[in-house]
PDB file of C-alpha atoms and ligand atoms in Angstrom:
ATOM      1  CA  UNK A 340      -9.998 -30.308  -1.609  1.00 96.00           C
ATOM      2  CA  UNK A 341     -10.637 -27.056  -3.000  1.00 97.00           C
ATOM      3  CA  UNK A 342      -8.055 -26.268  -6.368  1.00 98.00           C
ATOM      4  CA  UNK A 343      -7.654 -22.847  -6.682  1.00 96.00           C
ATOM      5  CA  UNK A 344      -5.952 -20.386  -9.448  1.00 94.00           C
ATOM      6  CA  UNK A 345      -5.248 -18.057  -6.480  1.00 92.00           C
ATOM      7  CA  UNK A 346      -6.541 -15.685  -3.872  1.00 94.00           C
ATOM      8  CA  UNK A 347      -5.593 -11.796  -2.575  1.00 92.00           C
ATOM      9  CA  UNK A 348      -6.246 -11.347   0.639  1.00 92.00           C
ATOM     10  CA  UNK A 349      -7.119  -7.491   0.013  1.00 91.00           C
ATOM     11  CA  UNK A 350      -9.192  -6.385  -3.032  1.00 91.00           C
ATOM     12  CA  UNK A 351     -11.821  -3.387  -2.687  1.00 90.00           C
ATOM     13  CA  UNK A 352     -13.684  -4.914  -6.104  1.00 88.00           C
ATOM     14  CA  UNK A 353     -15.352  -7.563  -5.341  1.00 90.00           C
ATOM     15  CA  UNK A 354     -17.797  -6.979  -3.045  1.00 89.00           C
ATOM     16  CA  UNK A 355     -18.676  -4.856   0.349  1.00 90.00           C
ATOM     17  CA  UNK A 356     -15.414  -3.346   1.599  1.00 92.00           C
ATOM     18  CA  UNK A 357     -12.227  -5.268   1.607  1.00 95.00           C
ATOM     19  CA  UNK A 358     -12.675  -8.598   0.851  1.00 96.00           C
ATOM     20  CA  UNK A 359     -10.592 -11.877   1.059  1.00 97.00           C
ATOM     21  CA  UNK A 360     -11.115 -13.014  -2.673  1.00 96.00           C
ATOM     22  CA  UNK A 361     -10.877 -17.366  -3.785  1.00 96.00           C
ATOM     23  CA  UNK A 362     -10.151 -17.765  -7.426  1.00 94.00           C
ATOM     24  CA  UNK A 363     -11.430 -21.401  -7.977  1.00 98.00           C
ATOM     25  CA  UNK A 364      -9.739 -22.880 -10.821  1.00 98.00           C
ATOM     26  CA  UNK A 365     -12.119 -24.575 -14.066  1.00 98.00           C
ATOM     27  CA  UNK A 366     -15.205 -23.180 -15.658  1.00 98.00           C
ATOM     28  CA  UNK A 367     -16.449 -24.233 -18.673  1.00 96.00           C
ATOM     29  CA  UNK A 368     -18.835 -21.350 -19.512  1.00 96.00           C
ATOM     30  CA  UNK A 369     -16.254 -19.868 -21.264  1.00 94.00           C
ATOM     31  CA  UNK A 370     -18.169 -16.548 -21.345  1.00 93.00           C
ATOM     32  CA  UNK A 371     -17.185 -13.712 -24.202  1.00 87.00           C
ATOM     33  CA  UNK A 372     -15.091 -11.493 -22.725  1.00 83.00           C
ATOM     34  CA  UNK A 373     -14.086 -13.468 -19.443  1.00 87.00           C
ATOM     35  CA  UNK A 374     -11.569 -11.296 -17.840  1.00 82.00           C
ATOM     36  CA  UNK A 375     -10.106 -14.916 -16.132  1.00 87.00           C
ATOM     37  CA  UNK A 376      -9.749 -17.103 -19.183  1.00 90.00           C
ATOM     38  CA  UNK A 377      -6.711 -18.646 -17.129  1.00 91.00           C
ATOM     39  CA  UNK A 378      -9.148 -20.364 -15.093  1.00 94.00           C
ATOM     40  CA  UNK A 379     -10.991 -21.861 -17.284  1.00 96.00           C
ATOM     41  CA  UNK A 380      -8.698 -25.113 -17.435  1.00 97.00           C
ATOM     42  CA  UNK A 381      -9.656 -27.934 -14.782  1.00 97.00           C
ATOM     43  CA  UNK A 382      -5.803 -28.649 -14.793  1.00 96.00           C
ATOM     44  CA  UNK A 383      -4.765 -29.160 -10.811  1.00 96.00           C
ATOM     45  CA  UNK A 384      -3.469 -25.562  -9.925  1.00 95.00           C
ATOM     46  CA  UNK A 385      -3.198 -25.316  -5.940  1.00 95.00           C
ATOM     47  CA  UNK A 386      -5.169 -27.309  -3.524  1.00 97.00           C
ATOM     48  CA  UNK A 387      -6.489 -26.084  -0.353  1.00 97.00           C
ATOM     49  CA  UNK A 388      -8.677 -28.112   2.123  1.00 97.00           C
ATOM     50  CA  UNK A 389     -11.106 -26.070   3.625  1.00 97.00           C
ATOM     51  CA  UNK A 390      -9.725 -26.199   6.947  1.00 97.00           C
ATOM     52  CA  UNK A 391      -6.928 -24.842   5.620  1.00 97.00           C
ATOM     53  CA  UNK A 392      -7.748 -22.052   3.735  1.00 97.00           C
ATOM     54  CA  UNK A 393     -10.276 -21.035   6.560  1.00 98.00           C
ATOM     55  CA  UNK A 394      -6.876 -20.998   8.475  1.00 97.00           C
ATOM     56  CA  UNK A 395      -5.811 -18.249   6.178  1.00 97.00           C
ATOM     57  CA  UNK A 396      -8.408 -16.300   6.030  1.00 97.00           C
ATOM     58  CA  UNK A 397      -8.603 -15.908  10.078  1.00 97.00           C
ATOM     59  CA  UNK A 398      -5.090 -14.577   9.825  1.00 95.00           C
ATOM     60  CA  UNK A 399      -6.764 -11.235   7.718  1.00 93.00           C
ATOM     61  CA  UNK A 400      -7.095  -8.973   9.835  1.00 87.00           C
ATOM     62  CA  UNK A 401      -9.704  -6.068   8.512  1.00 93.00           C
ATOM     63  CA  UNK A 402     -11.359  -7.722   6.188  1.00 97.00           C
ATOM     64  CA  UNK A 403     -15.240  -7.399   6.184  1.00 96.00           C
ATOM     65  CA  UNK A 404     -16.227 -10.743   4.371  1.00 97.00           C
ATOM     66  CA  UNK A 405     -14.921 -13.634   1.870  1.00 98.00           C
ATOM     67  CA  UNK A 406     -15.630 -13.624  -1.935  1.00 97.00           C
ATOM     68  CA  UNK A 407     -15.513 -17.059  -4.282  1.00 98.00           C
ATOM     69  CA  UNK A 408     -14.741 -16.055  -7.693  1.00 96.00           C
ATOM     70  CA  UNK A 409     -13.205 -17.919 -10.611  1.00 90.00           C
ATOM     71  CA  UNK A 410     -13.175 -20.231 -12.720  1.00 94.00           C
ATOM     72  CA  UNK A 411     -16.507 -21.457 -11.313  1.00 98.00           C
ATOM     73  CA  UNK A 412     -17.413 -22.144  -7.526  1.00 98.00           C
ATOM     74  CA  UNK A 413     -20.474 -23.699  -8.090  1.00 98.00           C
ATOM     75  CA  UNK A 414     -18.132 -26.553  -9.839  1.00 98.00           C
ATOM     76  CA  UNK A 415     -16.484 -27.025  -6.452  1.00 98.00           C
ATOM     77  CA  UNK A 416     -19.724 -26.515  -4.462  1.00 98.00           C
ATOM     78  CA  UNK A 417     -19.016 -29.285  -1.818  1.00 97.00           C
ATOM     79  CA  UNK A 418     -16.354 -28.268  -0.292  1.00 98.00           C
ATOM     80  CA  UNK A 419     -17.013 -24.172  -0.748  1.00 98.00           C
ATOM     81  CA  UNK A 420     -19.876 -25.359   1.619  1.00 98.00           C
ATOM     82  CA  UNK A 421     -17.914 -26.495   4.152  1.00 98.00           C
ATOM     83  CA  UNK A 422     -15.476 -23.243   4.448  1.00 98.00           C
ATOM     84  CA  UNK A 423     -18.330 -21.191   3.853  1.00 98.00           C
ATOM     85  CA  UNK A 424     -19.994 -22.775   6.785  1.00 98.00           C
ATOM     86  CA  UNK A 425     -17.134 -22.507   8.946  1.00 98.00           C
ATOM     87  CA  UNK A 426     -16.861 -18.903   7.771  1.00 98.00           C
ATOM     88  CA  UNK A 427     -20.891 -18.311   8.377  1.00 97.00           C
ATOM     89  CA  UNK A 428     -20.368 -20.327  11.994  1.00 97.00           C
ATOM     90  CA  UNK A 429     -17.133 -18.682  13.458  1.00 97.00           C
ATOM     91  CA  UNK A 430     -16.996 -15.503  12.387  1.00 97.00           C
ATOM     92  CA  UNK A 431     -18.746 -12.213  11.439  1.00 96.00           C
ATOM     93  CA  UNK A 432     -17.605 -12.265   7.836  1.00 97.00           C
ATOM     94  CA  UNK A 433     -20.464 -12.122   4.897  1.00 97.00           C
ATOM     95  CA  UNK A 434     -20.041 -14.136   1.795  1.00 97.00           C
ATOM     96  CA  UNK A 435     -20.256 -13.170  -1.982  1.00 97.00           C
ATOM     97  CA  UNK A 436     -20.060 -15.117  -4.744  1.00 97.00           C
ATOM     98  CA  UNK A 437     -19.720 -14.564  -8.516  1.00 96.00           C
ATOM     99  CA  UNK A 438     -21.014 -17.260 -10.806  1.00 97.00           C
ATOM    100  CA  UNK A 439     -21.970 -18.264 -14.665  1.00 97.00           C
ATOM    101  CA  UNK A 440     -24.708 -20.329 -13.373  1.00 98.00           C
ATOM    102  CA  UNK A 441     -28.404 -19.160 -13.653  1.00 97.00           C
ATOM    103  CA  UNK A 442     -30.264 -19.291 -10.257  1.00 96.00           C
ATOM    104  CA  UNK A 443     -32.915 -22.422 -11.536  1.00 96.00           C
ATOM    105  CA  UNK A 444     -29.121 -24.344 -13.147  1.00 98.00           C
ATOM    106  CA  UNK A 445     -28.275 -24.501  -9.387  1.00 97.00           C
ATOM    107  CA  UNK A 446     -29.919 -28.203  -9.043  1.00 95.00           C
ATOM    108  CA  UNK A 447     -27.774 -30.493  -7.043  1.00 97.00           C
ATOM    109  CA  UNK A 448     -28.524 -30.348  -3.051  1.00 97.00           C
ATOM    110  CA  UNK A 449     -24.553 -29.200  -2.496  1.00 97.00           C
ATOM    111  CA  UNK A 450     -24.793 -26.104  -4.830  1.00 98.00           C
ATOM    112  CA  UNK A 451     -28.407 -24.730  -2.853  1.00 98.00           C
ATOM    113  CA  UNK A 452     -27.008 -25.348   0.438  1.00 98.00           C
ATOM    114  CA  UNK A 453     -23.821 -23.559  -1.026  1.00 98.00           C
ATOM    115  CA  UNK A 454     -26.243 -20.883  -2.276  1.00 98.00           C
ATOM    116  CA  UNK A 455     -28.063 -20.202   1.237  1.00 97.00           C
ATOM    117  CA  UNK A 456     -24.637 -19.771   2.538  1.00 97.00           C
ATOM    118  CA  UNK A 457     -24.186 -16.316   0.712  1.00 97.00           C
ATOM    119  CA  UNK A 458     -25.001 -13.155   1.094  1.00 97.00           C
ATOM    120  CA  UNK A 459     -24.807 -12.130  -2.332  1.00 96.00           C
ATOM    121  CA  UNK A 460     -24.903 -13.925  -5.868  1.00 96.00           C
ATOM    122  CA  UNK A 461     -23.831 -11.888  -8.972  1.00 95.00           C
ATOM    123  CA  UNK A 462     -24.851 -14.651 -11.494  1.00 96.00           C
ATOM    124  CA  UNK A 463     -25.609 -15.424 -15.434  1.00 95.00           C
ATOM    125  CA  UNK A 464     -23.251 -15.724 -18.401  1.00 95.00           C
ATOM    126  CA  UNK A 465     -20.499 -12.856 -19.052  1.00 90.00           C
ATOM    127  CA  UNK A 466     -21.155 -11.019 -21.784  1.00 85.00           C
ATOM    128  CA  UNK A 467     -19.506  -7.975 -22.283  1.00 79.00           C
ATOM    129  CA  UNK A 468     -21.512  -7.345 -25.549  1.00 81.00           C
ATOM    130  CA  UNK A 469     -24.930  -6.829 -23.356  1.00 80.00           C
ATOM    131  CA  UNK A 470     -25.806  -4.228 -20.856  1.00 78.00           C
ATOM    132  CA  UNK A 471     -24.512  -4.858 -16.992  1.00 79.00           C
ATOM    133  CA  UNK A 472     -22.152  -7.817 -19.006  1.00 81.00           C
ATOM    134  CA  UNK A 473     -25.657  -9.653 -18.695  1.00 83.00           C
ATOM    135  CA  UNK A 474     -24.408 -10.231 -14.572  1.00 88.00           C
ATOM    136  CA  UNK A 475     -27.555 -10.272 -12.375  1.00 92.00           C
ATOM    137  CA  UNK A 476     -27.620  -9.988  -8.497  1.00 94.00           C
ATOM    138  CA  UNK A 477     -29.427 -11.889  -5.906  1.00 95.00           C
ATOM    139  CA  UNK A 478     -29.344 -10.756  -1.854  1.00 95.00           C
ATOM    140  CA  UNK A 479     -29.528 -13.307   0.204  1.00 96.00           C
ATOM    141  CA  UNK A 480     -33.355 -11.873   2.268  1.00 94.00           C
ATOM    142  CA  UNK A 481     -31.177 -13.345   5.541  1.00 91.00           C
ATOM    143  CA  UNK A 482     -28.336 -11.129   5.108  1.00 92.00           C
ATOM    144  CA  UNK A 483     -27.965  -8.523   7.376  1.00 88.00           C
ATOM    145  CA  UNK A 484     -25.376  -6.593   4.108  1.00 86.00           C
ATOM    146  CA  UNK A 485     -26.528  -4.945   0.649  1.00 85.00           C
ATOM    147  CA  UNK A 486     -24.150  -4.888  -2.030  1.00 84.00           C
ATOM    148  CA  UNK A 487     -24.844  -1.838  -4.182  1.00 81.00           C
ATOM    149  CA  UNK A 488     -22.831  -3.867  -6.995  1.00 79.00           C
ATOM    150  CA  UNK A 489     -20.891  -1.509  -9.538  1.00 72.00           C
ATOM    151  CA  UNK A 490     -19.673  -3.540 -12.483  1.00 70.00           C
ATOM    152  CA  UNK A 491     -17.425  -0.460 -14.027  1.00 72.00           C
ATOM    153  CA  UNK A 492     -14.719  -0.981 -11.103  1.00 77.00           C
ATOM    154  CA  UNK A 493     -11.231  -2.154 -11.307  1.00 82.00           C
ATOM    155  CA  UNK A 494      -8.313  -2.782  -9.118  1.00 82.00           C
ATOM    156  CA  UNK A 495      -4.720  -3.404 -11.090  1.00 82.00           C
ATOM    157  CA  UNK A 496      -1.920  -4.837  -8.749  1.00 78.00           C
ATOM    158  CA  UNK A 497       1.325  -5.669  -9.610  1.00 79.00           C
ATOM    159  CA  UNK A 498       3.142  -8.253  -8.039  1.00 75.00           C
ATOM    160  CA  UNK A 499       7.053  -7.877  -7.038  1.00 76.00           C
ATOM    161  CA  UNK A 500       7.833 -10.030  -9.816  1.00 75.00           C
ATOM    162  CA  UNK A 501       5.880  -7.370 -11.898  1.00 75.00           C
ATOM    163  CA  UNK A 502       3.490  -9.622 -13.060  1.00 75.00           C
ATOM    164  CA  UNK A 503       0.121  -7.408 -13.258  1.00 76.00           C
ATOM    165  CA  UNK A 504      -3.050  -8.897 -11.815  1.00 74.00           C
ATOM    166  CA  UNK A 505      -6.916  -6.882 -12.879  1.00 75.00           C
ATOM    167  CA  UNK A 506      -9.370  -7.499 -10.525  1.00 76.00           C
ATOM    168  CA  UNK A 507     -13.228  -6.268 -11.041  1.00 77.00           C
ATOM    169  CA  UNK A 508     -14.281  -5.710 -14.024  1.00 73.00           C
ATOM    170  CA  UNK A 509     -12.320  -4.188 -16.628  1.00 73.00           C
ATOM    171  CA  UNK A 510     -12.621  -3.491 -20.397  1.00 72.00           C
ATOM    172  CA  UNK A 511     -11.420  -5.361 -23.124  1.00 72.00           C
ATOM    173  CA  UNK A 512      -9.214  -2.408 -24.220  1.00 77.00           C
ATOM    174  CA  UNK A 513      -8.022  -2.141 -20.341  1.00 77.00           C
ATOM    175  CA  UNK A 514      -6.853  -5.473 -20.640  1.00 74.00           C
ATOM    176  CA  UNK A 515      -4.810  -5.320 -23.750  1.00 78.00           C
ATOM    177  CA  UNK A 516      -2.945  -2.550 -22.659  1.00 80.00           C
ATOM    178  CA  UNK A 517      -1.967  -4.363 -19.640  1.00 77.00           C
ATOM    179  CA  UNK A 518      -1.160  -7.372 -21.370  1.00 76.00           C
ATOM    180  CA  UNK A 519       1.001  -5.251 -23.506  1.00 81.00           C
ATOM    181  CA  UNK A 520       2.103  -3.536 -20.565  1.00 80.00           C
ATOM    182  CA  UNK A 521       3.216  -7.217 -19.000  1.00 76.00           C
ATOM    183  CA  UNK A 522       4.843  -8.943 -22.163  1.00 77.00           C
ATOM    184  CA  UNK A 523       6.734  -5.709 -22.494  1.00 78.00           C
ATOM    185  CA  UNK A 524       8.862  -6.094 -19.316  1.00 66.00           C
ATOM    186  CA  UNK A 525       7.717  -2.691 -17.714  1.00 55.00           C
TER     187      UNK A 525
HETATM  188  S1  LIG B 343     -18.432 -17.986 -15.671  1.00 73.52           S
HETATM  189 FE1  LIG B 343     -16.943 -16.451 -15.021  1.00 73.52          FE
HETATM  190  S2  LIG B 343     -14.945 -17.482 -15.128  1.00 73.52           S
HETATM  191 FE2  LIG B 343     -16.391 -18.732 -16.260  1.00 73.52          FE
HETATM  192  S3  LIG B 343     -16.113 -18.032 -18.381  1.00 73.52           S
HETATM  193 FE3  LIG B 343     -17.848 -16.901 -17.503  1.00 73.52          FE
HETATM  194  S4  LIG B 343     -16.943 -14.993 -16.727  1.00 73.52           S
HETATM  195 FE4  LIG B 343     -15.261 -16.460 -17.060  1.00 73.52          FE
END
């Protein structure tokens, strides 16, 4: 099972065109300046099978490819493998993925095979104190895409409920406001 904090089905942000985006839930990086310190806790959140949430993402319609942010999806590399095979085997979609991990701390056979499944890797420790946030990128040489990754956007969306969610990469200031924004009621 795959526990997740959540996913949008529609974000322009986080990768090539619009992409169905996975939150995983737990990382324990705990990078300065995470914009997703929510899913840092490896508390059960919601729990997807694969078959499942490959279910959902069929029912997108528009969408040019999948993206597995977090939390950490290297941490939950096993079964990320098996939707992102079924996504790499059924349909036309690419795959991105944003992790903490360098490329030589993905050791175990699950997290390579995981790895080979994406088109594009945006990898290393946040840190918002170091140019680029100290993010790298890797292309996959077997992808047919190119990510021309720009780590100044951001997407805000708020929910009916009015809760506000940021999406991409926004500043620290950027996400005070909205926090301030949030706990006052607006
Ligand atoms: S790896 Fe990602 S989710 Fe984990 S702490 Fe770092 S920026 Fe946050």
């Amino acid at each position: 099972m795959i526990n997740l904090s959540h996913i949008e089905e529609g974000s322009y942000v986080n990768g090539v065109g619009k992409r169905f985006v996975i939150w995983v839930q737990g990382c324990n990086f705990h990078c300065p300046g995470c914009g997703n310190p929510d899913t840092w806790s490896f508390e059960t959140k919601n729990l997807f099978s694969f078959q499942n949430l490959f279910s959902i993402i069929l029912k997108e319609s528009n969408i040019t490819g999948v993206t597995f942010s977090g939390g950490e999806p290297f941490l939950q590399a096993s079964d990320l493998f098996l939707l992102a095979k079924e996504i790499k085997e059924k349909t036309d979609l690419t795959i991105h993925i944003f992790t903490g991990f360098e490329l030589d701390e993905l050791k175990t056979e699950e997290q390579k095979k995981l790895l080979n499944l994406a088109d594009t890797l945006v990898y290393g420790r946040f840190d918002c104190s170091k140019p680029n946030n100290n993010q790298k990128v890797w292309h996959n040489p077997q992808s047919r895409e190119f990510w021309d990754f720009n780590n100044t956007d951001v997407e805000i969306d708020v929910t009916e409920n009015g809760d506000i969610n940021i999406s991409g990469f926004p500043t620290l200031d950027l996400i005070s406001d909205m926090e301030d924004i949030q706990n006052e009621g607006i």
